[in-house]
mmCIF file of C-alpha atoms and ligand atoms in Angstrom:
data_model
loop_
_atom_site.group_PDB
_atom_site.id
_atom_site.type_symbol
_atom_site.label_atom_id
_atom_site.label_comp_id
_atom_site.label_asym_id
_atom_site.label_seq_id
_atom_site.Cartn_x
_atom_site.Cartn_y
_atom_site.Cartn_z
ATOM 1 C CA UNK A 22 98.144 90.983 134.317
ATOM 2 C CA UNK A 23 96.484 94.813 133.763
ATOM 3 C CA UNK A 24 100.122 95.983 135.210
ATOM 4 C CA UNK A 25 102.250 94.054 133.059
ATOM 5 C CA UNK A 26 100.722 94.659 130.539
ATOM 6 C CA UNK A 27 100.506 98.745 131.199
ATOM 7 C CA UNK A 28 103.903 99.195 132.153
ATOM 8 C CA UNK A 29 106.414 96.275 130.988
ATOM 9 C CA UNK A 30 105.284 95.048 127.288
ATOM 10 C CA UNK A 31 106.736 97.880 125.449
ATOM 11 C CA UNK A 32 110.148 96.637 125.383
ATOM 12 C CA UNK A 33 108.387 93.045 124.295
ATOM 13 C CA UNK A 34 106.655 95.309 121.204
ATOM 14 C CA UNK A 35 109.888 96.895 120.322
ATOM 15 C CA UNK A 36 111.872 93.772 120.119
ATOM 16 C CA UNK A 37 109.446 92.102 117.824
ATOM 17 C CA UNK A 38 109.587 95.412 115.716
ATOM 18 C CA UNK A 39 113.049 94.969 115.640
ATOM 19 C CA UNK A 40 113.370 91.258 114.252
ATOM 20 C CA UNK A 41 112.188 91.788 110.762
ATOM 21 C CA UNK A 42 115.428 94.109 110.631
ATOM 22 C CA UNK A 43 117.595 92.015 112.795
ATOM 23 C CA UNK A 44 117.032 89.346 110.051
ATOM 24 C CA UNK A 45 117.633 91.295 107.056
ATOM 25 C CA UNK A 46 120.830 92.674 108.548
ATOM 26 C CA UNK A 47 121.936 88.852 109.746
ATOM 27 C CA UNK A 48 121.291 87.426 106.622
ATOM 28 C CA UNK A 49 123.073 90.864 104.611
ATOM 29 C CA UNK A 50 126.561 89.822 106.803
ATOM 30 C CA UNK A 51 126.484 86.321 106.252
ATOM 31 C CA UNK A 52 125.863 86.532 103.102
ATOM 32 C CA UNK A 53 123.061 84.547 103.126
ATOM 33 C CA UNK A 54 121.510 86.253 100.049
ATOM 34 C CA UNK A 55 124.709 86.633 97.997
ATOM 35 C CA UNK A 56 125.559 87.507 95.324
ATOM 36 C CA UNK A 57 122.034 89.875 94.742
ATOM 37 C CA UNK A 58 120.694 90.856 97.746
ATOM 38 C CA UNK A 59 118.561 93.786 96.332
ATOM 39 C CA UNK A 60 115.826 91.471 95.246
ATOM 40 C CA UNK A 61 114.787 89.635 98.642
ATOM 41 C CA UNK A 62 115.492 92.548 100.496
ATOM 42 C CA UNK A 63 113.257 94.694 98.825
ATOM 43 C CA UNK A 64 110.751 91.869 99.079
ATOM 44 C CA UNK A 65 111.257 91.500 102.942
ATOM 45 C CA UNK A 66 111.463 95.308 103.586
ATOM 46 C CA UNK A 67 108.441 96.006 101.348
ATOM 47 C CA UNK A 68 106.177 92.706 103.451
ATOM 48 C CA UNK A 69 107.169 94.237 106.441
ATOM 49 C CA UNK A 70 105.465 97.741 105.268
ATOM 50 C CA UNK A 71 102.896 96.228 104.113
ATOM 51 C CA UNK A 72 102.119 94.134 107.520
ATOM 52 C CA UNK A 73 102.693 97.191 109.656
ATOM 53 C CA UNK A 74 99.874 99.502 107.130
ATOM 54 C CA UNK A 75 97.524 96.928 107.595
ATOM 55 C CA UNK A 76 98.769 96.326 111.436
ATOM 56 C CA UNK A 77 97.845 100.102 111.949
ATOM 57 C CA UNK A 78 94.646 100.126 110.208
ATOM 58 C CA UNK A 79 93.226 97.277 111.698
ATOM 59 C CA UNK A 80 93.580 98.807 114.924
ATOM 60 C CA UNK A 81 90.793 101.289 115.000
ATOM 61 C CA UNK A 82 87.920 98.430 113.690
ATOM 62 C CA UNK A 83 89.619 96.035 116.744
ATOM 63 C CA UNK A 84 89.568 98.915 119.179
ATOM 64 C CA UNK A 85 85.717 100.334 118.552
ATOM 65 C CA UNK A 86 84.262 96.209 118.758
ATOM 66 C CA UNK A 87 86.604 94.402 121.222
ATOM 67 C CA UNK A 88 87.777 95.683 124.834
ATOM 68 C CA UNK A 89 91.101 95.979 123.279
ATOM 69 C CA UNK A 90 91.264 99.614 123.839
ATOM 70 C CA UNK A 91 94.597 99.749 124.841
ATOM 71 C CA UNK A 92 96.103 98.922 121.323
ATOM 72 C CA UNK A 93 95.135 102.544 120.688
ATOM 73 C CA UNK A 94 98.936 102.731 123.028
ATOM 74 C CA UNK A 95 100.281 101.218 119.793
ATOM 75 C CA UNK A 96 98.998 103.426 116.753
ATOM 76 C CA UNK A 97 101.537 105.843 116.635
ATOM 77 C CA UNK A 98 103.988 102.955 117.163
ATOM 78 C CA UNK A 99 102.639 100.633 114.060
ATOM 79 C CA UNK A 100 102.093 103.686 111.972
ATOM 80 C CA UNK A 101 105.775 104.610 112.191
ATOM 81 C CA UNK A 102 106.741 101.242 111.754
ATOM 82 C CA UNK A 103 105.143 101.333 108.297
ATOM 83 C CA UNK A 104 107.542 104.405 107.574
ATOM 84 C CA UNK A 105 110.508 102.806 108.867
ATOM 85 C CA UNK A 106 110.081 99.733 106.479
ATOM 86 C CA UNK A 107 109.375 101.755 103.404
ATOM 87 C CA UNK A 108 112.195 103.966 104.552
ATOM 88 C CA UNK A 109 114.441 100.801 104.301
ATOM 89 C CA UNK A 110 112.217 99.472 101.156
ATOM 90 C CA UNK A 111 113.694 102.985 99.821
ATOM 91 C CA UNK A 112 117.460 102.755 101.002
ATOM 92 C CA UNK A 113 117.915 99.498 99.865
ATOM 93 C CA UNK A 114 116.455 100.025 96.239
ATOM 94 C CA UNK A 115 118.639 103.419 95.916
ATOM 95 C CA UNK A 116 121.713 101.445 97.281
ATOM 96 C CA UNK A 117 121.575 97.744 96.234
ATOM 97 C CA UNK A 118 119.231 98.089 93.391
ATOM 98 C CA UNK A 119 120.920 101.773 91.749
ATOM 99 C CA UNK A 120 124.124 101.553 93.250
ATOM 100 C CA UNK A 121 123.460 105.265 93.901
ATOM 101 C CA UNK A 122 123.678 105.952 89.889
ATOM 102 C CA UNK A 123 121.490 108.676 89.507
ATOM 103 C CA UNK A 124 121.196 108.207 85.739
ATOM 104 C CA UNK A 125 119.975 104.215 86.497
ATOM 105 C CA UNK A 126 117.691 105.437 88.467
ATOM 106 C CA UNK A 127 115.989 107.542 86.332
ATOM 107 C CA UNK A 128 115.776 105.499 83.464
ATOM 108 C CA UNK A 129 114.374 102.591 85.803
ATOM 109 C CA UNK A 130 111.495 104.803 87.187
ATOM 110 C CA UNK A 131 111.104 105.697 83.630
ATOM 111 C CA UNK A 132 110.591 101.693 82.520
ATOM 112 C CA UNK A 133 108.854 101.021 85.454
ATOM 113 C CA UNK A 134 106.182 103.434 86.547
ATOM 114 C CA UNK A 135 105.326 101.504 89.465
ATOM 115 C CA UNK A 136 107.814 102.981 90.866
ATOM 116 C CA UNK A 137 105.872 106.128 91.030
ATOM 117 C CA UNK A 138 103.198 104.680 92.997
ATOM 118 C CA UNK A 139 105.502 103.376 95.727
ATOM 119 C CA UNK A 140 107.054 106.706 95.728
ATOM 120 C CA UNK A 141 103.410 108.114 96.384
ATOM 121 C CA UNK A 142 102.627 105.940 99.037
ATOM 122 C CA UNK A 143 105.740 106.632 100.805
ATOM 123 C CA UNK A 144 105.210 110.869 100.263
ATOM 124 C CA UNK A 145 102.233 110.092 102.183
ATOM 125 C CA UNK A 146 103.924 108.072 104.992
ATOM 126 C CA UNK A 147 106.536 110.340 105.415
ATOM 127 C CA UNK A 148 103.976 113.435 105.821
ATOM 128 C CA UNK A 149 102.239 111.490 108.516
ATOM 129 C CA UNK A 150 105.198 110.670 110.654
ATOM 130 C CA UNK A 151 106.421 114.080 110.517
ATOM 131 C CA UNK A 152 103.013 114.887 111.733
ATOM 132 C CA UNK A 153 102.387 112.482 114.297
ATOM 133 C CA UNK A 154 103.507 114.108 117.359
ATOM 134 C CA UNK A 155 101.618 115.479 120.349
ATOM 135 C CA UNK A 156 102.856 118.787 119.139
ATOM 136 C CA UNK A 157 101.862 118.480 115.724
ATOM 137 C CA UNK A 158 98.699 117.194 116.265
ATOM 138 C CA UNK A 159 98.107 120.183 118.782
ATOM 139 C CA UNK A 160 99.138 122.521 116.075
ATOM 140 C CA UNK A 161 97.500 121.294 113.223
ATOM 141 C CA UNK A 162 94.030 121.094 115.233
ATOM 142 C CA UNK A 163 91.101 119.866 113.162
ATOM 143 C CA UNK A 164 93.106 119.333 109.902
ATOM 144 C CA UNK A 165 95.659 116.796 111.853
ATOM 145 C CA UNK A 166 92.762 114.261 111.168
ATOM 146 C CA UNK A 167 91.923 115.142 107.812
ATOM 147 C CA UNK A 168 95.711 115.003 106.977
ATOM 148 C CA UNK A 169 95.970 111.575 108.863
ATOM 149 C CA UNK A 170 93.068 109.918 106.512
ATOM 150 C CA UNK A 171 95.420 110.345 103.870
ATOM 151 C CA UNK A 172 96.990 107.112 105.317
ATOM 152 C CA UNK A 173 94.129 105.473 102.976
ATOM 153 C CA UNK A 174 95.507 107.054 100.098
ATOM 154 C CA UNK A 175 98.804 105.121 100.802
ATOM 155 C CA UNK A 176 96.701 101.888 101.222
ATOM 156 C CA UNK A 177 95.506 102.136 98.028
ATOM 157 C CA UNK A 178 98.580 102.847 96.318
ATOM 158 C CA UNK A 179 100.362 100.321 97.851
ATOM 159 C CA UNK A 180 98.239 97.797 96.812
ATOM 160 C CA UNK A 181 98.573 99.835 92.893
ATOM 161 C CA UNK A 182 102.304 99.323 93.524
ATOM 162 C CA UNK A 183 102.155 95.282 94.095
ATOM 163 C CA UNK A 184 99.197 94.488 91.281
ATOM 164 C CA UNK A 185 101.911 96.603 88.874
ATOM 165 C CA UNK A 186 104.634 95.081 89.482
ATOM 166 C CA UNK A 187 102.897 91.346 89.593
ATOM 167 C CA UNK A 188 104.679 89.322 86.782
ATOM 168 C CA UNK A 189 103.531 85.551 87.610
ATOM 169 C CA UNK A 190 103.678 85.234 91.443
ATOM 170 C CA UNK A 191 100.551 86.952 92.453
ATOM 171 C CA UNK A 192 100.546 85.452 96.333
ATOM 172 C CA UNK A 193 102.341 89.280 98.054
ATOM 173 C CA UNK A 194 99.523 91.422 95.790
ATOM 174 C CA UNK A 195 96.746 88.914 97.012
ATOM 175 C CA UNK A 196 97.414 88.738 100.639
ATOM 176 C CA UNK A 197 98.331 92.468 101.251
ATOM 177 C CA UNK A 198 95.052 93.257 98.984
ATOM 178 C CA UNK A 199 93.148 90.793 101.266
ATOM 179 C CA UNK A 200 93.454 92.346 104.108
ATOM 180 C CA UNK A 201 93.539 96.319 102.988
ATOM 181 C CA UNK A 202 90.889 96.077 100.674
ATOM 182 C CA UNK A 203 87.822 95.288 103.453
ATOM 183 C CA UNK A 204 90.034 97.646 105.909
ATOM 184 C CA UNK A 205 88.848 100.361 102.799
ATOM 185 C CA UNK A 206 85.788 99.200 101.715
ATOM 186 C CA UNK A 207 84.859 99.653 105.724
ATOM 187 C CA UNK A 208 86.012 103.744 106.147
ATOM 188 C CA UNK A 209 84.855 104.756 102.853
ATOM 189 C CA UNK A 210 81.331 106.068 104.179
ATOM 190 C CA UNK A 211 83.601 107.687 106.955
ATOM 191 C CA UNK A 212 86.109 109.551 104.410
ATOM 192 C CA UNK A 213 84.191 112.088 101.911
ATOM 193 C CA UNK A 214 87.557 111.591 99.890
ATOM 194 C CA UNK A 215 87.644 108.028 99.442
ATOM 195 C CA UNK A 216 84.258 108.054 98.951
ATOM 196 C CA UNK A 217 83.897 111.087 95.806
ATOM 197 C CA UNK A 218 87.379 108.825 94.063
ATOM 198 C CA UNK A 219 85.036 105.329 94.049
ATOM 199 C CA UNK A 220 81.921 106.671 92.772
ATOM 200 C CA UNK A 221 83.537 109.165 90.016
ATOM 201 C CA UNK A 222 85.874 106.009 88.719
HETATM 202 C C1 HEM B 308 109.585 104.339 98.551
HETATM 203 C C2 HEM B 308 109.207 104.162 97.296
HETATM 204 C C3 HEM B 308 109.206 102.765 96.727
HETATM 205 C C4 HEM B 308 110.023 102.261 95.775
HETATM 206 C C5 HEM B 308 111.135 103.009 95.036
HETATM 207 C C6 HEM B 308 109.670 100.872 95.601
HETATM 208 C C7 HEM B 308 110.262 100.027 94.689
HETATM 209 C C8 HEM B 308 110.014 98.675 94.590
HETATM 210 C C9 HEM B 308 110.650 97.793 93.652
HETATM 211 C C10 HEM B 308 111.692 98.204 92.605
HETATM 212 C C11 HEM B 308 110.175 96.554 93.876
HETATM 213 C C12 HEM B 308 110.525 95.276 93.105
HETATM 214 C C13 HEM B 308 111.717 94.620 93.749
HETATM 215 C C14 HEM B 308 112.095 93.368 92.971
HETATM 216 O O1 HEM B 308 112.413 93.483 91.792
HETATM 217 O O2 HEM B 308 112.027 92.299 93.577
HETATM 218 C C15 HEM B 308 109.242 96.636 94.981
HETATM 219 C C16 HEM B 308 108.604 95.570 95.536
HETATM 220 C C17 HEM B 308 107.765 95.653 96.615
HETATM 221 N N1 HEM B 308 107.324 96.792 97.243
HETATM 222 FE FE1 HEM B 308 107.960 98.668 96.827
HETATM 223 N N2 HEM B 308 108.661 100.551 96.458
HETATM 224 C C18 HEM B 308 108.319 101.678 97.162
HETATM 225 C C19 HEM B 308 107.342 101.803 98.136
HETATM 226 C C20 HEM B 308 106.696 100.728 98.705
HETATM 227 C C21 HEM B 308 105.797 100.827 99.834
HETATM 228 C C22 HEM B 308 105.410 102.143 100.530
HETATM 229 C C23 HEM B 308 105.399 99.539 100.132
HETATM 230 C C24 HEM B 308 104.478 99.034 101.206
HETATM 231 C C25 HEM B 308 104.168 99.689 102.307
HETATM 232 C C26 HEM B 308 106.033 98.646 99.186
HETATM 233 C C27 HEM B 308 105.882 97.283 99.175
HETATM 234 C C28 HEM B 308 106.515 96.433 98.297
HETATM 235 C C29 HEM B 308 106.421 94.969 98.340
HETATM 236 C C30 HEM B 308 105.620 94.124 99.352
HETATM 237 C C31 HEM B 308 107.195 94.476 97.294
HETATM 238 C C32 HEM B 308 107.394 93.001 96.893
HETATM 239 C C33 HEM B 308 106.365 92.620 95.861
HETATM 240 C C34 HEM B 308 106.544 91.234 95.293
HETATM 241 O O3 HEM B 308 107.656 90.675 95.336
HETATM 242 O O4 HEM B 308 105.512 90.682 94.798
HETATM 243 N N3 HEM B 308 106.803 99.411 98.331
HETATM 244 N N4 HEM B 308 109.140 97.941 95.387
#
């Protein structure tokens, strides 16, 4: 079972990555979201993120009380997996949502400054995937881990992003802030950062 488990799960991992996309993109061709596919997209693409943050900070509390230790294998993975669906949460609001038109798009972030926040969140995710290889993490020496708890940051402004946005469905703000917020409240003695923001606000 150890051997399996070492050697041939990864492919098992990356499939189940993959689906979330594999669905979008079956459901884009057969039109299955016709005639405005902007709106669930961004919904699915955006879930997805939000899984994957929370997949990648649950990891460390799982890792330090179960024998678990070797989803530590899978950090890196999860962590990037977060990027890749905000990536696509950005792509498809720049190309189904603006229709590339610049000048939309700026008077939409204008109207809707949760916008901003998502933008933040995703600043952040994109600095720690550029950072997150072997080489990086060499280079950067002690401040790779004070860069990487920045990845809290994005937490929190993801879950700014979805109570924003919240019209009358709350249920995607409550779940995602269900599960982040105790994944917080648990580092904040950990993260001099997180903990200076609570106690001045
Ligand atoms: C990259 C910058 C971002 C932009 C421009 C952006 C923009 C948007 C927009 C316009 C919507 C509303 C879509 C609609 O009308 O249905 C939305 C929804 C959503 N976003 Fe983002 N977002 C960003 C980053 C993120 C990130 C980083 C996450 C999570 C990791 C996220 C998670 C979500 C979720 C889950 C929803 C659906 C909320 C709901 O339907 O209640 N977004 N985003």
């Amino acid at each position: 079972m150890a051997k399996f488990w070492d050697r041939k799960e990864k492919p098992f991992v990356l499939v189940v990555f993959l689906l979330p996309l594999a669905w979008m993109v079956y459901s884009l061709l057969t039109g299955r979201y016709f005639p405005d596919p902007a709106e669930p997209l961004m919904t699915l693409s955006g879930i997805w993120a939000s899984v994957a943050m929370v997949g990648v900070l649950l990891i460390t509390p799982i890792v330090k009380n179960t024998n678990f230790k070797f989803l530590n294998r899978y950090r890196r993975f999860v962590g990037l997996s977060a990027f890749f669906y905000a990536l696509l949460h950005l792509l498809i609001y720049l190309v189904f949502h603006a229709g590339l038109s610049w000048q939309w798009i700026i008077q939409d972030v204008l109207q809707r400054p949760y916008i901003y926040i998502g933008l933040f969140a995703f600043v952040i995710l994109l600095l720690l995937a550029m950072t997150s290889t072997k080489k990086m993490m060499k280079r950067l020496g002690v401040n790779w881990k004070k860069l990487h708890q920045y990845v809290y940051f994005a937490a929190l402004a993801i879950v700014a992003h979805l109570w924003w946005q919240v019209k009358s469905d709350i249920t995607i703000a409550l779940w995602v802030t269900a599960f982040l917020a105790p994944l917080l409240l648990m580092r904040i003695k950990q993260f001099p950062l997180l903990k200076n923001f609570f106690t001045k606000s």
